[in-house]
Structure formats: C-alpha cells, structure tokens
Coordinates of C-alpha atoms in Angstrom, one line a residue:
Chain A
M1 CA -76.2 90.9 79.6
A2 CA -75.3 94.5 80.5
I3 CA -78.1 96.9 81.3
T4 CA -77.4 100.7 81.3
I5 CA -79.5 102.7 83.6
G6 CA -79.4 106.5 83.4
V7 CA -80.3 109.0 86.1
L8 CA -81.2 112.4 84.7
A9 CA -78.5 114.8 86.1
V10 CA -79.8 118.2 84.9
Q11 CA -80.5 119.3 88.5
G12 CA -81.6 117.7 91.8
A13 CA -80.8 114.6 93.9
F14 CA -79.4 112.4 91.1
L15 CA -76.3 111.1 93.1
E16 CA -78.6 109.8 95.8
H17 CA -80.5 107.6 93.3
I18 CA -77.2 106.3 91.9
T19 CA -76.0 105.4 95.4
L20 CA -79.2 103.4 96.1
L21 CA -79.2 101.8 92.6
R22 CA -75.7 100.4 93.3
K23 CA -76.8 99.0 96.6
A24 CA -80.0 97.5 95.1
A25 CA -78.1 95.9 92.2
G26 CA -76.2 93.8 94.8
E27 CA -79.6 92.2 95.7
I28 CA -80.2 91.0 92.1
T29 CA -78.2 87.9 91.7
S30 CA -77.8 86.6 88.2
T31 CA -74.5 85.4 86.8
D32 CA -75.0 86.8 83.3
L33 CA -76.4 90.2 84.3
S34 CA -74.6 93.4 85.0
F35 CA -75.7 96.9 85.5
N36 CA -74.0 100.2 84.4
F37 CA -75.3 103.4 86.1
I38 CA -74.6 106.7 84.4
E39 CA -75.5 110.4 84.9
V40 CA -77.4 111.8 81.9
R41 CA -77.1 115.4 80.9
T42 CA -77.1 115.2 77.1
S43 CA -79.1 113.3 74.4
G44 CA -76.0 111.4 73.5
E45 CA -75.8 110.0 77.1
L46 CA -79.6 109.2 77.0
Y47 CA -79.3 107.2 73.8
T48 CA -77.0 104.7 75.6
C49 CA -79.6 104.0 78.3
D50 CA -82.0 101.0 78.6
A51 CA -84.0 102.7 81.4
L52 CA -84.0 106.0 83.2
I53 CA -84.7 107.7 86.6
I54 CA -85.8 111.3 86.8
P55 CA -84.9 112.4 90.3
G56 CA -86.4 114.9 92.7
G57 CA -85.3 118.5 92.2
E58 CA -87.1 121.6 90.8
S59 CA -89.3 120.4 88.0
T60 CA -89.3 124.0 86.4
T61 CA -85.5 124.0 86.4
I62 CA -85.2 120.5 85.0
S63 CA -87.6 121.2 82.1
L64 CA -86.2 124.7 81.3
V65 CA -82.6 123.4 81.2
A66 CA -83.6 120.3 79.2
A67 CA -85.5 122.4 76.7
R68 CA -82.4 124.5 76.0
T69 CA -80.9 121.6 74.1
D70 CA -82.5 118.7 72.2
L71 CA -82.7 116.8 75.5
L72 CA -86.3 117.5 76.3
D73 CA -87.5 116.1 73.0
C74 CA -85.3 113.1 73.3
L75 CA -86.7 112.4 76.8
R76 CA -90.2 112.5 75.2
D77 CA -89.0 110.0 72.6
F78 CA -87.4 107.8 75.2
V79 CA -90.6 107.7 77.3
K80 CA -93.3 107.7 74.6
V81 CA -91.9 106.6 71.3
E82 CA -89.3 104.0 72.5
R83 CA -91.4 103.4 75.7
K84 CA -88.4 102.3 77.8
P85 CA -88.8 101.8 81.6
V86 CA -88.8 105.1 83.5
W87 CA -89.2 106.1 87.1
G88 CA -89.8 109.7 88.3
S89 CA -89.7 110.8 92.0
C90 CA -91.3 114.0 93.0
A91 CA -90.2 116.5 90.3
G92 CA -89.8 113.4 88.1
L93 CA -93.4 112.4 88.7
I94 CA -94.6 115.9 87.7
L95 CA -92.6 115.7 84.4
L96 CA -93.9 112.2 83.6
S97 CA -97.6 113.3 84.1
E98 CA -99.8 114.0 81.1
A99 CA -101.2 117.1 82.9
A100 CA -100.2 119.3 85.8
N101 CA -101.5 122.4 87.6
S102 CA -100.2 124.9 90.1
T103 CA -97.2 125.4 87.7
K104 CA -95.3 128.7 87.4
R105 CA -96.8 131.6 85.6
G106 CA -96.9 130.8 81.9
G107 CA -96.9 127.1 82.6
Q108 CA -94.1 124.6 82.2
E109 CA -93.1 121.8 79.8
L110 CA -94.0 118.2 80.6
I111 CA -92.6 115.0 79.2
G112 CA -95.8 112.9 79.9
G113 CA -96.2 109.1 79.9
I114 CA -98.7 108.6 82.7
D115 CA -102.4 109.5 82.2
V116 CA -102.8 111.5 85.4
R117 CA -103.0 115.2 86.5
V118 CA -100.7 116.1 89.3
N119 CA -101.0 119.1 91.7
R120 CA -97.6 120.6 92.3
N121 CA -96.6 121.6 95.8
H122 CA -99.8 120.0 97.0
F123 CA -99.0 120.1 100.7
G124 CA -97.7 123.6 100.7
R125 CA -94.4 125.2 101.5
Q126 CA -91.3 123.6 103.2
I127 CA -92.8 124.0 106.7
E128 CA -95.5 121.5 105.5
S129 CA -93.0 118.9 104.3
F130 CA -93.0 115.8 106.3
Q131 CA -92.1 112.2 106.8
A132 CA -94.7 109.4 107.1
D133 CA -94.7 105.6 107.2
L134 CA -96.2 104.1 104.0
K135 CA -97.8 100.8 103.3
L136 CA -96.8 99.8 99.8
P137 CA -98.6 96.6 98.7
F138 CA -96.4 96.1 95.6
L139 CA -93.4 95.6 97.9
D140 CA -95.2 92.8 99.7
Q141 CA -96.2 91.2 96.4
A142 CA -92.5 91.2 95.4
R143 CA -91.8 89.3 98.6
M144 CA -89.8 92.2 100.2
P145 CA -89.6 92.7 103.9
A146 CA -93.1 94.0 104.9
D147 CA -92.0 96.9 107.1
A148 CA -93.5 100.3 106.5
F149 CA -91.6 102.4 104.0
P150 CA -90.2 105.7 105.2
G151 CA -92.0 108.2 102.9
V152 CA -90.2 111.6 102.7
F153 CA -92.4 114.3 101.2
I154 CA -90.6 117.5 100.3
R155 CA -92.9 120.2 98.9
A156 CA -94.5 117.2 97.2
P157 CA -97.0 116.8 94.5
V158 CA -100.0 114.4 94.5
V159 CA -101.9 112.7 91.8
E160 CA -105.3 114.5 92.0
K161 CA -107.0 112.9 89.0
L162 CA -106.7 109.7 86.9
L163 CA -107.3 110.6 83.3
P164 CA -108.9 108.4 80.6
K165 CA -106.6 106.9 78.0
V166 CA -107.0 109.0 74.9
E167 CA -105.6 109.2 71.3
G168 CA -103.4 112.3 71.1
V169 CA -103.1 115.0 73.8
Q170 CA -105.3 115.2 76.8
A171 CA -107.7 117.7 75.1
D172 CA -110.1 117.9 78.0
E173 CA -107.3 118.8 80.4
Q174 CA -106.2 121.6 78.1
Q175 CA -109.6 123.3 78.9
V176 CA -108.9 123.1 82.7
P177 CA -107.8 126.6 83.8
D178 CA -104.1 126.9 84.8
S179 CA -103.5 123.3 83.7
V180 CA -100.7 122.3 81.3
V181 CA -100.5 119.1 79.3
A182 CA -97.8 117.1 77.6
P183 CA -97.5 116.8 73.8
S184 CA -98.6 113.5 72.3
K185 CA -96.2 111.1 70.6
Q186 CA -96.9 107.8 68.8
A187 CA -95.3 104.7 70.2
K188 CA -92.9 103.3 67.5
D189 CA -94.0 99.6 67.4
E190 CA -96.2 97.0 68.9
K191 CA -93.8 96.3 71.8
A192 CA -93.7 100.0 72.7
Q193 CA -97.5 100.3 72.4
A194 CA -98.0 97.3 74.7
A195 CA -95.8 98.9 77.3
S196 CA -97.8 102.2 77.2
S197 CA -101.4 100.9 76.9
G198 CA -103.4 99.9 79.9
Q199 CA -104.9 101.8 82.8
V200 CA -103.1 103.7 85.5
E201 CA -102.5 101.6 88.5
I202 CA -102.5 103.2 92.0
M203 CA -99.4 101.9 93.7
G204 CA -99.7 103.8 97.0
V205 CA -101.8 106.3 98.9
L206 CA -101.3 108.6 101.8
P207 CA -104.4 108.5 104.0
G208 CA -105.8 112.0 104.6
R209 CA -106.0 111.5 108.4
M210 CA -102.4 110.5 108.4
K211 CA -101.4 113.6 106.4
R212 CA -103.1 115.9 108.9
A213 CA -101.5 114.0 111.8
A214 CA -98.1 114.3 110.1
E215 CA -98.6 118.1 109.8
K216 CA -99.0 118.2 113.6
G217 CA -95.7 116.3 113.9
A218 CA -97.5 113.3 115.6
E219 CA -96.3 109.7 115.5
I220 CA -98.4 108.2 112.7
R221 CA -99.1 104.9 111.1
A222 CA -100.6 104.1 107.7
S223 CA -104.2 102.9 107.7
E224 CA -106.6 101.6 105.1
E225 CA -108.4 104.9 104.8
A226 CA -108.6 106.3 101.2
G227 CA -106.4 109.3 100.7
D228 CA -104.0 111.1 98.4
I229 CA -102.5 109.1 95.6
I230 CA -98.7 109.2 96.0
A231 CA -97.5 106.4 93.7
V232 CA -98.7 105.4 90.2
K233 CA -97.7 103.1 87.3
Q234 CA -98.9 102.8 83.7
G235 CA -97.2 100.1 81.7
N236 CA -93.5 100.6 82.4
V237 CA -93.6 104.2 83.6
F238 CA -93.6 104.6 87.4
G239 CA -93.9 107.7 89.6
T240 CA -93.7 108.5 93.3
S241 CA -94.4 111.8 94.9
F242 CA -92.1 111.0 97.8
H243 CA -88.3 110.5 97.8
P244 CA -86.9 107.0 98.4
E245 CA -83.5 108.5 97.4
L246 CA -83.5 110.4 100.7
T247 CA -83.6 107.3 102.8
A248 CA -81.3 104.3 103.2
D249 CA -84.2 101.9 102.2
F250 CA -83.5 100.5 98.7
R251 CA -86.5 98.1 98.5
I252 CA -88.2 100.3 95.8
H253 CA -85.0 100.4 93.9
V254 CA -84.7 96.6 94.0
W255 CA -88.3 96.3 92.9
W256 CA -87.8 98.8 90.0
L257 CA -84.6 97.0 88.8
Q258 CA -86.6 93.8 88.7
Q259 CA -89.2 95.5 86.5
V260 CA -86.5 96.9 84.3
V261 CA -84.8 93.4 83.8
A262 CA -88.3 92.0 83.0
A263 CA -88.9 94.8 80.4
V264 CA -85.5 94.4 78.8
N265 CA -86.0 90.6 78.4
R266 CA -89.6 91.0 77.1
Chain B
M1 CA -81.8 91.2 102.0
T2 CA -81.0 93.6 104.8
I3 CA -82.7 96.9 105.0
N4 CA -82.0 99.8 107.3
D5 CA -85.4 100.4 108.7
N6 CA -84.4 103.6 110.4
G7 CA -86.5 106.0 108.3
T8 CA -84.4 109.0 109.4
A9 CA -81.2 107.7 108.1
T10 CA -80.3 108.9 104.6
N11 CA -77.8 108.0 102.0
G12 CA -75.3 110.1 100.1
T13 CA -74.7 113.6 101.3
A14 CA -76.8 113.8 104.4
S15 CA -76.3 110.3 105.7
S16 CA -77.3 109.6 109.3
I17 CA -76.6 112.9 110.9
A18 CA -74.9 112.3 114.3
I19 CA -76.9 115.0 116.1
P20 CA -80.4 114.2 117.3
T21 CA -82.0 117.2 115.7
S22 CA -85.5 115.8 115.2
S23 CA -86.0 115.1 118.9
S24 CA -84.1 118.1 120.3
N25 CA -87.0 120.5 120.6
T26 CA -90.4 120.7 119.0
A27 CA -91.8 123.5 121.2
A28 CA -90.8 126.3 118.9
T29 CA -92.3 124.7 115.8
T30 CA -95.9 125.2 114.8
N31 CA -96.6 122.4 112.4
G32 CA -94.9 120.2 109.8
N33 CA -92.5 117.4 110.6
N34 CA -89.3 118.8 112.1
S35 CA -87.1 115.9 111.2
F36 CA -83.6 116.6 110.0
T37 CA -84.2 114.4 107.0
V38 CA -87.0 116.7 105.9
K39 CA -84.9 119.9 106.4
A40 CA -81.8 118.6 104.8
G41 CA -83.9 116.9 102.1
L42 CA -85.0 120.2 100.5
A43 CA -81.3 121.2 100.2
Q44 CA -80.6 117.9 98.5
M45 CA -83.4 118.8 96.0
L46 CA -81.6 122.1 95.2
K47 CA -78.3 120.4 94.3
G48 CA -76.9 121.1 90.9
G49 CA -78.9 124.3 90.8
V50 CA -78.5 128.1 91.2
I51 CA -80.1 130.1 93.9
M52 CA -80.4 133.8 93.0
D53 CA -80.6 136.9 95.1
V54 CA -83.7 139.0 94.3
V55 CA -85.1 142.2 95.9
N56 CA -88.6 142.2 94.3
A57 CA -91.2 140.0 92.5
G58 CA -90.1 141.2 89.0
Q59 CA -86.5 139.9 89.6
A60 CA -87.9 136.7 91.1
R61 CA -89.8 136.0 87.9
I62 CA -86.7 136.6 85.8
A63 CA -84.8 134.2 88.0
E64 CA -87.5 131.5 87.8
E65 CA -87.7 131.8 84.0
A66 CA -83.9 131.5 83.8
G67 CA -84.1 128.2 85.6
A68 CA -83.1 129.1 89.2
C69 CA -84.0 126.3 91.6
A70 CA -84.8 128.8 94.3
V71 CA -84.6 132.6 95.0
M72 CA -83.2 134.4 98.0
A73 CA -85.3 137.5 99.1
L74 CA -83.4 140.4 100.6
E75 CA -83.9 144.1 100.9
R76 CA -80.8 145.1 98.9
V77 CA -78.3 143.0 97.0
P78 CA -74.8 142.8 98.7
A79 CA -73.2 145.2 96.3
D80 CA -75.7 147.9 97.3
I81 CA -75.4 147.1 101.0
R82 CA -71.7 147.7 100.6
K83 CA -72.2 150.9 98.7
D84 CA -75.0 152.4 100.9
G85 CA -73.6 151.3 104.3
G86 CA -75.8 151.5 107.3
V87 CA -77.6 148.6 109.0
A88 CA -78.8 145.9 106.7
R89 CA -81.8 143.9 108.0
M90 CA -84.4 141.3 107.1
S91 CA -86.6 142.3 104.1
D92 CA -90.0 143.9 104.5
P93 CA -92.5 141.0 104.8
E94 CA -94.6 142.8 102.1
L95 CA -91.8 142.2 99.6
I96 CA -91.3 138.6 100.7
K97 CA -95.0 137.9 100.3
G98 CA -94.9 139.5 96.8
I99 CA -92.1 137.3 95.8
Q100 CA -93.8 134.2 97.2
E101 CA -96.9 135.0 95.2
A102 CA -94.9 135.6 92.0
V103 CA -93.0 132.3 91.8
T104 CA -93.6 128.6 92.5
I105 CA -89.9 127.7 93.2
P106 CA -88.7 127.7 96.9
V107 CA -88.3 131.2 98.4
M108 CA -85.5 131.7 100.9
A109 CA -84.8 134.8 102.9
K110 CA -82.0 136.3 105.0
A111 CA -82.0 137.0 108.7
R112 CA -79.3 138.8 110.7
I113 CA -76.8 136.6 112.6
G114 CA -78.3 135.9 116.1
H115 CA -81.6 137.6 115.3
F116 CA -84.0 134.8 116.3
V117 CA -87.0 137.0 116.1
E118 CA -86.4 137.8 112.4
C119 CA -86.2 134.1 112.0
Q120 CA -89.5 133.6 113.8
V121 CA -91.1 136.2 111.5
L122 CA -89.6 134.5 108.4
E123 CA -90.9 131.1 109.6
A124 CA -94.4 132.7 110.1
L125 CA -94.3 134.0 106.6
G126 CA -93.7 130.5 105.3
V127 CA -90.3 131.0 103.7
D128 CA -88.8 127.7 102.6
Y129 CA -85.2 128.3 103.9
I130 CA -83.6 130.9 106.2
D131 CA -80.1 132.2 105.5
E132 CA -78.6 133.4 108.8
S133 CA -76.3 135.6 106.9
E134 CA -73.1 137.7 107.5
V135 CA -74.2 139.9 104.6
L136 CA -76.7 141.5 106.9
T137 CA -75.5 143.4 110.0
P138 CA -75.1 140.9 112.9
A139 CA -77.6 141.3 115.7
D140 CA -75.7 139.3 118.3
D141 CA -71.9 139.3 118.7
T142 CA -71.8 136.2 120.8
Y143 CA -74.5 133.7 119.7
H144 CA -75.7 132.4 116.4
V145 CA -79.4 131.4 116.3
E146 CA -80.2 128.0 117.8
K147 CA -81.5 126.6 114.6
S148 CA -82.7 123.1 115.6
N149 CA -85.6 124.6 117.4
F150 CA -87.2 125.8 114.2
G151 CA -89.4 123.8 111.8
V152 CA -88.0 125.8 108.8
P153 CA -84.5 124.8 107.8
F154 CA -81.4 127.0 107.8
V155 CA -78.4 127.6 105.6
C156 CA -75.3 129.3 107.0
G157 CA -71.9 130.5 105.7
C158 CA -68.5 129.2 106.5
R159 CA -64.8 129.9 105.8
N160 CA -63.5 126.5 107.0
L161 CA -64.6 123.1 108.4
G162 CA -64.7 124.1 112.0
E163 CA -67.1 127.0 111.3
A164 CA -69.3 124.7 109.1
L165 CA -69.6 122.0 111.7
R166 CA -70.3 124.6 114.5
R167 CA -73.3 125.8 112.4
I168 CA -74.4 122.2 111.7
A169 CA -74.2 121.5 115.4
E170 CA -76.6 124.5 116.0
G171 CA -79.0 122.9 113.5
A172 CA -78.1 124.2 110.1
A173 CA -79.3 121.8 107.4
M174 CA -77.2 123.3 104.6
I175 CA -73.9 125.1 104.3
R176 CA -72.4 127.6 101.9
T177 CA -69.1 129.2 101.6
K178 CA -69.0 132.8 102.8
G179 CA -66.9 134.1 100.0
E180 CA -67.0 137.9 99.8
A181 CA -70.5 139.0 98.9
G182 CA -71.1 142.0 96.7
T183 CA -67.6 142.1 95.1
G184 CA -68.0 140.0 92.0
D185 CA -64.5 138.6 92.9
V186 CA -64.6 134.8 93.3
V187 CA -61.2 134.5 95.1
E188 CA -62.6 134.3 98.6
A189 CA -65.2 131.7 97.8
V190 CA -62.4 129.6 96.2
K191 CA -60.3 130.1 99.3
H192 CA -63.1 129.0 101.6
M193 CA -64.0 125.9 99.5
R194 CA -60.3 124.9 99.3
T195 CA -59.9 125.4 103.0
V196 CA -63.0 123.2 103.8
N197 CA -61.6 120.5 101.4
R198 CA -58.1 120.7 102.9
D199 CA -59.6 120.4 106.5
I200 CA -61.7 117.4 105.5
A201 CA -58.6 115.7 103.9
R202 CA -56.7 116.4 107.1
A203 CA -59.5 114.9 109.3
Q204 CA -59.5 111.8 107.1
G205 CA -55.7 111.4 107.5
V206 CA -56.0 111.9 111.3
L207 CA -58.8 109.3 111.6
A208 CA -56.8 106.8 109.5
S209 CA -53.6 107.3 111.4
E210 CA -54.6 108.1 115.0
G211 CA -58.3 107.1 115.2
E212 CA -60.7 108.5 117.8
V213 CA -58.0 110.1 119.9
G214 CA -56.7 112.1 117.0
I215 CA -60.2 113.2 116.0
R216 CA -60.8 114.5 119.5
A217 CA -57.6 116.5 119.4
L218 CA -58.4 117.9 116.0
A219 CA -62.0 118.7 117.0
R220 CA -60.5 120.8 119.9
E221 CA -58.2 122.6 117.5
L222 CA -61.0 123.3 115.0
G223 CA -63.4 124.3 117.8
T224 CA -66.0 121.8 116.9
D225 CA -67.9 118.6 117.9
A226 CA -65.8 115.4 117.7
A227 CA -68.7 113.2 116.6
L228 CA -69.6 115.5 113.7
L229 CA -65.9 115.7 112.7
K230 CA -65.6 111.9 112.7
Q231 CA -68.7 111.6 110.6
T232 CA -67.3 114.1 108.1
A233 CA -64.0 112.2 107.9
E234 CA -65.8 109.0 107.2
L235 CA -68.0 110.5 104.5
G236 CA -65.1 112.5 103.0
R237 CA -67.4 115.5 102.7
L238 CA -69.6 117.7 104.8
P239 CA -72.6 115.8 106.2
V240 CA -75.0 118.3 104.6
V241 CA -75.3 119.9 101.2
N242 CA -72.7 122.6 100.6
F243 CA -73.2 125.5 98.1
A244 CA -70.8 128.1 96.8
A245 CA -71.5 131.8 97.6
G246 CA -69.9 135.2 97.7
G247 CA -68.4 136.6 94.5
V248 CA -69.7 134.4 91.7
A249 CA -70.3 136.6 88.7
T250 CA -69.8 134.5 85.5
P251 CA -70.8 131.1 84.2
A252 CA -67.1 130.1 84.4
D253 CA -67.0 131.2 88.1
A254 CA -70.0 129.0 88.8
A255 CA -68.5 126.0 87.0
L256 CA -65.2 126.5 88.8
M257 CA -67.0 126.2 92.2
M258 CA -68.8 123.1 91.0
Q259 CA -65.5 121.5 89.9
L260 CA -64.0 122.3 93.3
G261 CA -66.8 120.1 94.8
C262 CA -69.7 122.4 95.6
D263 CA -73.2 121.0 95.3
G264 CA -74.6 124.1 93.7
V265 CA -74.2 127.9 93.6
F266 CA -75.7 131.0 95.1
V267 CA -75.4 134.1 92.9
G268 CA -76.1 137.5 94.6
S269 CA -75.2 140.8 93.0
G270 CA -73.6 139.0 90.0
I271 CA -76.9 138.8 88.1
F272 CA -78.9 141.9 88.8
K273 CA -75.9 144.2 88.8
S274 CA -74.8 143.0 85.3
G275 CA -75.7 144.3 81.9
N276 CA -78.2 141.7 80.8
A277 CA -79.6 140.0 83.9
A278 CA -81.9 137.5 82.2
A279 CA -79.3 136.2 79.8
R280 CA -76.6 136.0 82.5
A281 CA -78.9 134.2 84.9
K282 CA -79.8 131.6 82.2
A283 CA -76.1 131.1 81.3
I284 CA -75.1 130.5 84.9
V285 CA -77.8 127.9 85.3
T286 CA -76.6 126.1 82.1
A287 CA -73.0 126.2 83.3
V288 CA -73.9 124.6 86.6
T289 CA -75.7 121.7 85.0
H290 CA -72.8 121.2 82.4
Y291 CA -70.0 122.2 84.8
R292 CA -67.5 119.8 83.3
D293 CA -68.3 120.5 79.6
A294 CA -66.1 123.5 78.6
K295 CA -67.7 123.6 75.1
I296 CA -71.2 124.3 76.6
I297 CA -69.7 126.8 79.1
A298 CA -68.0 128.6 76.2
E299 CA -71.3 128.7 74.2
C300 CA -73.4 130.0 77.1
S301 CA -70.8 132.6 78.2
A302 CA -70.8 134.3 74.8
G303 CA -72.3 137.7 74.3
L304 CA -73.7 138.2 77.8
G305 CA -72.8 141.9 77.9
E306 CA -71.2 143.6 80.8
A307 CA -70.4 141.6 84.0
M308 CA -70.8 143.4 87.3
V309 CA -68.0 145.9 87.8
G310 CA -66.7 144.3 90.9
I311 CA -64.3 145.2 93.7
N312 CA -60.9 143.5 94.0
C313 CA -60.9 141.6 97.3
G314 CA -57.1 142.0 97.5
S315 CA -57.4 145.8 97.8
M316 CA -60.0 145.6 100.7
A317 CA -59.1 146.3 104.3
P318 CA -60.0 143.3 106.6
S319 CA -62.6 145.5 108.3
E320 CA -64.4 146.0 105.0
K321 CA -64.9 142.2 104.5
L322 CA -68.3 140.7 105.4
A323 CA -66.9 137.2 105.8
G324 CA -65.3 138.3 109.1
R325 CA -68.8 138.5 110.7
G326 CA -69.8 135.3 112.6
W327 CA -67.3 132.8 114.0

C-alpha cells in the first residue's frame, strides 16, 4: 500500500516537516507499506493526498493566499467533509481551530476541525519566544523513548478554551468580541462522521510556572502543574502550538504516521 | 529508534549551527530564551513569504492584507533615501509603535551598521527582527554589531559567501542578498545570489577533494570561519534562512529569486513606489508561493499598472551603490 502525505506549501516551514517525515518513515517497518511525501500548493495536489500537515508560518498569509484560489475551500472539504488525518503546527493549529482571537483587523479565514478557541501570539512578540522541555504522555503510551520533548515556541498560540461539540458553526463563539469562527461543513459519510465526533483530547500542556521561568531564560523542567494547553486532538485532527519541525526529534512524526496508517486502514 | 535528544539541534536549513550562540552571552538580553534555534526559527517561519518595506501604519495594513509574512519599518523607502540624500537612520519609535499596533504579523525594523544603541532601542520596542542594514548610513566603519548578545534576532545583507558567514559568526540568524536597494533593478540581487551559490559549490568541491585542509585555506581566502564554511559545504546551502533583497519590483523578479534558491523575498520601494501598491503587493505574494508555475505568475502579473520607474544599476557610479557599505 502506498500512502501519499501532503505538506501545505503555501508559505512557512514546509520543507522541515518533509525532512522529518522522511526520517520518521524509516522507523515504520512494514513490507507492503510505502510513503510518498509531496508539497501541496494547489487543490489538484491536495486531491492526491491521504493525509496532510499544515506547517508553521504566518497563518494570515497562508489563509489569504489559499483563499485566492479554490484551495481554502478544498482544505475545508479535506478536513471536514472527507475527514482525512491532518496535523497543524503553530499557524496550522490556528487554521484548524473552530475559533480564534487576536487575529488581524477584520479577522481571518479559518479551516476549522478542532472544537477549540486559540489565542494567536499568546506569549507575545519574538523576544518572548522560547524553548522548553515538554512531557508528552502520548509518546510514552506509544512506547517511544521517554525523554522530554524539545518544545520550540515561536510567537506561539495556545488553546485558551475547549468548545462544546455543536451542530453547525460555533454560534456562541461568534458573539465573543474580536473572535472569528470557521464555517461549518457536513461530514460526507459515517466513517467521516466517526472520525470527527468525540471530545477534544488535551495532548500536552505547558505549566504556567515553567513558562514564566522560560521567559527569564532559566533552565526549566516540565512539572505536573496545570497550565497552557499546547497540543490537542479531536478524532483524526491533531494540533500543536510548538514546532517539532524545528528540532531533529522526529518522535511526534513517527507517532503521527502511525495514526495515519491506522486511519487509512480503518 | 535513535533520537537526537539535543533540543537545540534542528533539521533542514538551520541544522546544528556550529557557533555556540545560545551560551555566548545572556547579559545583554532582558527576557525570552536567547537560543539560536528560537532566533533562526522565526526566519524559518517566514520562508516562502514576502517581507515588505513600510513607512507608516497605513502601508503596513495594505501589506498585511496582501499576504505579507512580515513588514519592515523604516523612515523612508530606499528610493527616497537615494533621492533625498543626507543621513538615513532608524525610524522614529512612534512610527514603529504605530505599525506594531496596526498589524499582527511580525514587525522588523532597520538599524544602521554598527549602531548597537539603535539595536538596543529596537529591542526595547519589541520589534521581532532587526535588519542591520546598508540601506541606512553606516554608524561604524570598522565593526558590525555583535549580534549574538541580543535576545532579538538579526538579519544582515551579503554579496558573497564570505560576507554571509562573517555576519552569521557575529550572530545573524537570517541572511539576505544586498542587491541594490531603491533601484527597481534586480541585476545586483541576482549577481549576489549567484555568487553565494557559486561560492558554496566551490566549498563543496574543496571539501570533497582536499578535506579539512582545503576548507581552512578557502576560509582564509574568503575571510571567514572554517567551521562555519565546512558546515555550509556539508549542507550545500547557507546554515540559516536566506532571502532575496534589493531591486525586486515585479512578481517575475520575485519568482526569479526563488528559482535561484532564495527562501523568500524582501520588497522595498518596489511596492509603495508603484502605481497600484495593493494589487502589486498581492501579486508578488502569489508569485512567491507559486514560483515555479508560470501560468499563475502570468495571471497575477496582468494589469498591475505602472512598476516603479527604477534606476539602471549599470549606469551608476560605484560610490552611488549602497551594497558597498559593510564588508
């Protein structure tokens, strides 16, 4: 079986994701399985994909450029109607959220797919960008090496609210001042519905104490303290506010490829 | 499976920088994590995008709506600096604050070569990137700013590989070609990009045929650090993100620089000195995304109105060229 995985290449760090996907694919040993990794700039390229990564970059740029062609609508179909596996990092997480605030004047277009509200540039400007060790339980559960994951946060968003699962658009969120919401789309069949139903799972948090210590440039370690939500999953749509693609650590890429293989076989 | 547990190592363009920037000096930084991964990381997020020169909040909004991935704040665009003459300096902080309030994309700003206090001021203002730029009048004719001491990352211009690696050794986390700003003539940017590419190919050849000894000799010739040169030869590209700058005026110019191997494009006077700034800005952004698709470039280039008038670089005296500033 050949699985085609696209990385959205409108703008941002798409080559970095492809590099790590290639390394991660080497860890998945199966004789009748092969991966094909492609850059996606057009709807035609998207149609060939079984799964997609939306990389870090500028979310306003990515949505504006995608909206100039039929690509933005096709992305919404890919995520919400077809419900194929998707992962967004940083800007990708913003685009995959059903609601976002702190967007540019006049708001911005979202794809949606995860029932959360994100706060863009949550930590502030570049001078507040930082790196911190993360404890990610889902890697342990997948029997990966248990070392802390190097979390690189660049003008990063956080998930500030988990939203209820609703029919149609997140109408309550539309009433929140300066908040934008994604348009609603109906999943095409039972399989797609199954992949989109269910609650949002919190896959990783950044303890508040740790964040403040990181801002001071201190050596920091993850703790059990509750904090900012920086990784979420709902069905087969996954988002991280940090950038695994800026490290050499491909554990999350291996984990995600395993998820994709399972989803394609389902 | 084996995992590289060194959190500061990165893949792709900025892989494991040979210089120990994160530990070099933290005294000058106020807060934030001063690691090179974090500094170079923002440049990686800008790749495949267009960074536009703006002089006020209104222009910054036009740039953001056109899809710019960042804006560069400066007091006058290079074409006006050329025309007006006099000393060109960092922007008024009031203007920079106005631009920061107007947009949510990263805001960069220019400081004069060697003027580390302008850089301190820009860092205090919270700009996202500093361009230590030859477009402004140099403040020091011997030293560039020691950039690794700052928490805010820097981008610097280059004409060749030696110059690029000297800036990276000083702490620059992003490089751009110098080109010839304010002319609308892309010839110098092309020359600088081709020179960098040629120098890298040469370093690769030397590493393959002569090894370390050859790299050390070439480093001496180029006036740069041997470890960084070796790393560049191994990667087959600069160890940080490299944008085109200086003379880009049309969507085709931008796509040309992308096809030559640039990671993204700065556009200065080319947008706000043209007939229809909003349409041209949008078209250049589209051309950078679809830089290999001539049909899309043809579509987005149509009916943009007048391009900036431009100055032919071939008719300029060497003393009129800004690219000669810095070393």
